């Protein structure tokens, strides 16, 4: 064995049992993380209730109206959606929990009016859930 080979052998020793155990544990942890992310994505990709604002109007400085479309897995479930209106300064000028009664179709379109404290320039849905 040359001096170079001896130097390389001393610098890079052979892997021992602890190295194989740590490598196997790391591989199992990475695989578990991938499975967890995939399962979470599948579970959250189809929620019970989803809503969107199709359009809105500002008929006056004290109100805003919006057409809200709600999609439910089970149309017989009542739904609650929390809505906010914002002014040009991004402050919240109205807040309301809108209750959508049970229906026959998975897609339901309703008109919602929020009374504002000053003129609103935007409206948003914070979240929807199946009502208890």
C-alpha positions as protocol buffer text, in pm:
chain_id: "A"
residue {
  index: 1
  type: UNK
  ca { x: 0 y: 0 z: 0 }
}
residue {
  index: 2
  type: UNK
  ca { x: 139 y: 337 z: -96 }
}
residue {
  index: 3
  type: UNK
  ca { x: 150 y: 630 z: 138 }
}
residue {
  index: 4
  type: UNK
  ca { x: -132 y: 799 z: -58 }
}
residue {
  index: 5
  type: UNK
  ca { x: -358 y: 495 z: -24 }
}
residue {
  index: 6
  type: UNK
  ca { x: -280 y: 475 z: 349 }
}
residue {
  index: 7
  type: UNK
  ca { x: -360 y: 844 z: 390 }
}
residue {
  index: 8
  type: UNK
  ca { x: -694 y: 807 z: 207 }
}
residue {
  index: 9
  type: UNK
  ca { x: -782 y: 493 z: 407 }
}
residue {
  index: 10
  type: UNK
  ca { x: -710 y: 676 z: 733 }
}
residue {
  index: 11
  type: UNK
  ca { x: -912 y: 976 z: 622 }
}
residue {
  index: 12
  type: UNK
  ca { x: -1217 y: 778 z: 505 }
}
residue {
  index: 13
  type: UNK
  ca { x: -1265 y: 480 z: 735 }
}
residue {
  index: 14
  type: UNK
  ca { x: -1508 y: 200 z: 652 }
}
residue {
  index: 15
  type: UNK
  ca { x: -1869 y: 242 z: 761 }
}
residue {
  index: 16
  type: UNK
  ca { x: -1960 y: 68 z: 1082 }
}
residue {
  index: 17
  type: UNK
  ca { x: -2294 y: -68 z: 1207 }
}
residue {
  index: 18
  type: UNK
  ca { x: -2385 y: 269 z: 1366 }
}
residue {
  index: 19
  type: UNK
  ca { x: -2348 y: 439 z: 1028 }
}
residue {
  index: 20
  type: UNK
  ca { x: -2587 y: 195 z: 865 }
}
residue {
  index: 21
  type: UNK
  ca { x: -2840 y: 233 z: 1149 }
}
residue {
  index: 22
  type: UNK
  ca { x: -2830 y: 614 z: 1127 }
}
residue {
  index: 23
  type: UNK
  ca { x: -2860 y: 606 z: 748 }
}
residue {
  index: 24
  type: UNK
  ca { x: -3155 y: 367 z: 764 }
}
residue {
  index: 25
  type: UNK
  ca { x: -3321 y: 581 z: 1033 }
}
residue {
  index: 26
  type: UNK
  ca { x: -3280 y: 893 z: 820 }
}
residue {
  index: 27
  type: UNK
  ca { x: -3430 y: 716 z: 518 }
}
residue {
  index: 28
  type: UNK
  ca { x: -3730 y: 600 z: 725 }
}
residue {
  index: 29
  type: UNK
  ca { x: -3780 y: 955 z: 861 }
}
residue {
  index: 30
  type: UNK
  ca { x: -3773 y: 1106 z: 511 }
}
residue {
  index: 31
  type: UNK
  ca { x: -4018 y: 843 z: 384 }
}
residue {
  index: 32
  type: UNK
  ca { x: -4250 y: 906 z: 682 }
}
residue {
  index: 33
  type: UNK
  ca { x: -4242 y: 1282 z: 616 }
}
residue {
  index: 34
  type: UNK
  ca { x: -4332 y: 1229 z: 249 }
}
residue {
  index: 35
  type: UNK
  ca { x: -4624 y: 1003 z: 342 }
}
residue {
  index: 36
  type: UNK
  ca { x: -4746 y: 1252 z: 604 }
}
residue {
  index: 37
  type: UNK
  ca { x: -4737 y: 1542 z: 357 }
}
residue {
  index: 38
  type: UNK
  ca { x: -4919 y: 1336 z: 93 }
}
residue {
  index: 39
  type: UNK
  ca { x: -5193 y: 1227 z: 336 }
}
residue {
  index: 40
  type: UNK
  ca { x: -5240 y: 1582 z: 465 }
}
residue {
  index: 41
  type: UNK
  ca { x: -5266 y: 1712 z: 109 }
}
residue {
  index: 42
  type: UNK
  ca { x: -5527 y: 1452 z: 13 }
}
residue {
  index: 43
  type: UNK
  ca { x: -5731 y: 1521 z: 327 }
}
residue {
  index: 44
  type: UNK
  ca { x: -5725 y: 1901 z: 282 }
}
residue {
  index: 45
  type: UNK
  ca { x: -5775 y: 1903 z: -94 }
}
residue {
  index: 46
  type: UNK
  ca { x: -6149 y: 1846 z: -67 }
}
residue {
  index: 47
  type: UNK
  ca { x: -6291 y: 2040 z: 232 }
}
residue {
  index: 48
  type: UNK
  ca { x: -6652 y: 2012 z: 348 }
}
residue {
  index: 49
  type: UNK
  ca { x: -6732 y: 2372 z: 248 }
}
residue {
  index: 50
  type: UNK
  ca { x: -6574 y: 2615 z: 2 }
}
residue {
  index: 51
  type: UNK
  ca { x: -6697 y: 2965 z: -83 }
}
residue {
  index: 52
  type: UNK
  ca { x: -6599 y: 3240 z: -323 }
}
residue {
  index: 53
  type: UNK
  ca { x: -6715 y: 3589 z: -407 }
}
residue {
  index: 54
  type: UNK
  ca { x: -6830 y: 3600 z: -767 }
}
residue {
  index: 55
  type: UNK
  ca { x: -6870 y: 3979 z: -770 }
}
residue {
  index: 56
  type: UNK
  ca { x: -6956 y: 4276 z: -553 }
}
residue {
  index: 57
  type: UNK
  ca { x: -7097 y: 4628 z: -574 }
}
residue {
  index: 58
  type: UNK
  ca { x: -7082 y: 4933 z: -348 }
}
residue {
  index: 59
  type: UNK
  ca { x: -7429 y: 5092 z: -384 }
}
residue {
  index: 60
  type: UNK
  ca { x: -7363 y: 5351 z: -113 }
}
residue {
  index: 61
  type: UNK
  ca { x: -7101 y: 5464 z: 137 }
}
residue {
  index: 62
  type: UNK
  ca { x: -7267 y: 5257 z: 409 }
}
residue {
  index: 63
  type: UNK
  ca { x: -7317 y: 4920 z: 242 }
}
residue {
  index: 64
  type: UNK
  ca { x: -7160 y: 4665 z: 12 }
}
residue {
  index: 65
  type: UNK
  ca { x: -7336 y: 4376 z: -162 }
}
residue {
  index: 66
  type: UNK
  ca { x: -7175 y: 4059 z: -292 }
}
residue {
  index: 67
  type: UNK
  ca { x: -7276 y: 3744 z: -475 }
}
residue {
  index: 68
  type: UNK
  ca { x: -7135 y: 3449 z: -282 }
}
residue {
  index: 69
  type: UNK
  ca { x: -7112 y: 3097 z: -427 }
}
residue {
  index: 70
  type: UNK
  ca { x: -7091 y: 2815 z: -173 }
}
residue {
  index: 71
  type: UNK
  ca { x: -7001 y: 2456 z: -254 }
}
residue {
  index: 72
  type: UNK
  ca { x: -7079 y: 2183 z: 0 }
}
residue {
  index: 73
  type: UNK
  ca { x: -7011 y: 1811 z: 6 }
}
residue {
  index: 74
  type: UNK
  ca { x: -7354 y: 1755 z: 159 }
}
residue {
  index: 75
  type: UNK
  ca { x: -7618 y: 2010 z: 45 }
}
residue {
  index: 76
  type: UNK
  ca { x: -7836 y: 1928 z: 346 }
}
residue {
  index: 77
  type: UNK
  ca { x: -7577 y: 2083 z: 581 }
}
residue {
  index: 78
  type: UNK
  ca { x: -7628 y: 2445 z: 690 }
}
residue {
  index: 79
  type: UNK
  ca { x: -7316 y: 2659 z: 649 }
}
residue {
  index: 80
  type: UNK
  ca { x: -7171 y: 2967 z: 820 }
}
residue {
  index: 81
  type: UNK
  ca { x: -6929 y: 3201 z: 642 }
}
residue {
  index: 82
  type: UNK
  ca { x: -6747 y: 3490 z: 810 }
}
residue {
  index: 83
  type: UNK
  ca { x: -6722 y: 3791 z: 581 }
}
residue {
  index: 84
  type: UNK
  ca { x: -6535 y: 4120 z: 612 }
}
residue {
  index: 85
  type: UNK
  ca { x: -6548 y: 4445 z: 417 }
}
residue {
  index: 86
  type: UNK
  ca { x: -6241 y: 4665 z: 391 }
}
residue {
  index: 87
  type: UNK
  ca { x: -6197 y: 5034 z: 325 }
}
residue {
  index: 88
  type: UNK
  ca { x: -5933 y: 5181 z: 98 }
}
residue {
  index: 89
  type: UNK
  ca { x: -5707 y: 5216 z: 404 }
}
residue {
  index: 90
  type: UNK
  ca { x: -5733 y: 4835 z: 461 }
}
residue {
  index: 91
  type: UNK
  ca { x: -5923 y: 4879 z: 786 }
}
residue {
  index: 92
  type: UNK
  ca { x: -6218 y: 4650 z: 850 }
}
residue {
  index: 93
  type: UNK
  ca { x: -6541 y: 4847 z: 810 }
}
residue {
  index: 94
  type: UNK
  ca { x: -6792 y: 4561 z: 834 }
}
residue {
  index: 95
  type: UNK
  ca { x: -6806 y: 4208 z: 967 }
}
residue {
  index: 96
  type: UNK
  ca { x: -7081 y: 3952 z: 944 }
}
residue {
  index: 97
  type: UNK
  ca { x: -7138 y: 3581 z: 983 }
}
residue {
  index: 98
  type: UNK
  ca { x: -7362 y: 3474 z: 696 }
}
residue {
  index: 99
  type: UNK
  ca { x: -7576 y: 3166 z: 747 }
}
residue {
  index: 100
  type: UNK
  ca { x: -7660 y: 2962 z: 438 }
}
residue {
  index: 101
  type: UNK
  ca { x: -7952 y: 2725 z: 498 }
}
residue {
  index: 102
  type: UNK
  ca { x: -7959 y: 2366 z: 373 }
}
residue {
  index: 103
  type: UNK
  ca { x: -8038 y: 2328 z: 6 }
}
residue {
  index: 104
  type: UNK
  ca { x: -8083 y: 2074 z: -269 }
}
residue {
  index: 105
  type: UNK
  ca { x: -7777 y: 2158 z: -481 }
}
residue {
  index: 106
  type: UNK
  ca { x: -7408 y: 2132 z: -398 }
}
residue {
  index: 107
  type: UNK
  ca { x: -7353 y: 2480 z: -545 }
}
residue {
  index: 108
  type: UNK
  ca { x: -7556 y: 2759 z: -386 }
}
residue {
  index: 109
  type: UNK
  ca { x: -7545 y: 3124 z: -491 }
}
residue {
  index: 110
  type: UNK
  ca { x: -7667 y: 3392 z: -249 }
}
residue {
  index: 111
  type: UNK
  ca { x: -7661 y: 3770 z: -233 }
}
residue {
  index: 112
  type: UNK
  ca { x: -7514 y: 3918 z: 85 }
}
residue {
  index: 113
  type: UNK
  ca { x: -7532 y: 4278 z: 206 }
}
residue {
  index: 114
  type: UNK
  ca { x: -7299 y: 4418 z: 472 }
}
residue {
  index: 115
  type: UNK
  ca { x: -7363 y: 4752 z: 645 }
}
residue {
  index: 116
  type: UNK
  ca { x: -7037 y: 4944 z: 668 }
}
residue {
  index: 117
  type: UNK
  ca { x: -6907 y: 5219 z: 893 }
}
residue {
  index: 118
  type: UNK
  ca { x: -6743 y: 5394 z: 598 }
}
residue {
  index: 119
  type: UNK
  ca { x: -6717 y: 5330 z: 225 }
}
residue {
  index: 120
  type: UNK
  ca { x: -6586 y: 4983 z: 147 }
}
residue {
  index: 121
  type: UNK
  ca { x: -6361 y: 4902 z: -147 }
}
residue {
  index: 122
  type: UNK
  ca { x: -6325 y: 4525 z: -100 }
}
residue {
  index: 123
  type: UNK
  ca { x: -6499 y: 4228 z: 55 }
}
residue {
  index: 124
  type: UNK
  ca { x: -6355 y: 3894 z: 155 }
}
residue {
  index: 125
  type: UNK
  ca { x: -6455 y: 3562 z: 305 }
}
residue {
  index: 126
  type: UNK
  ca { x: -6245 y: 3468 z: 606 }
}
residue {
  index: 127
  type: UNK
  ca { x: -6370 y: 3111 z: 620 }
}
residue {
  index: 128
  type: UNK
  ca { x: -6671 y: 2884 z: 599 }
}
residue {
  index: 129
  type: UNK
  ca { x: -6768 y: 2585 z: 807 }
}
residue {
  index: 130
  type: UNK
  ca { x: -7058 y: 2349 z: 850 }
}
residue {
  index: 131
  type: UNK
  ca { x: -7289 y: 2499 z: 1114 }
}
residue {
  index: 132
  type: UNK
  ca { x: -7356 y: 2294 z: 1425 }
}
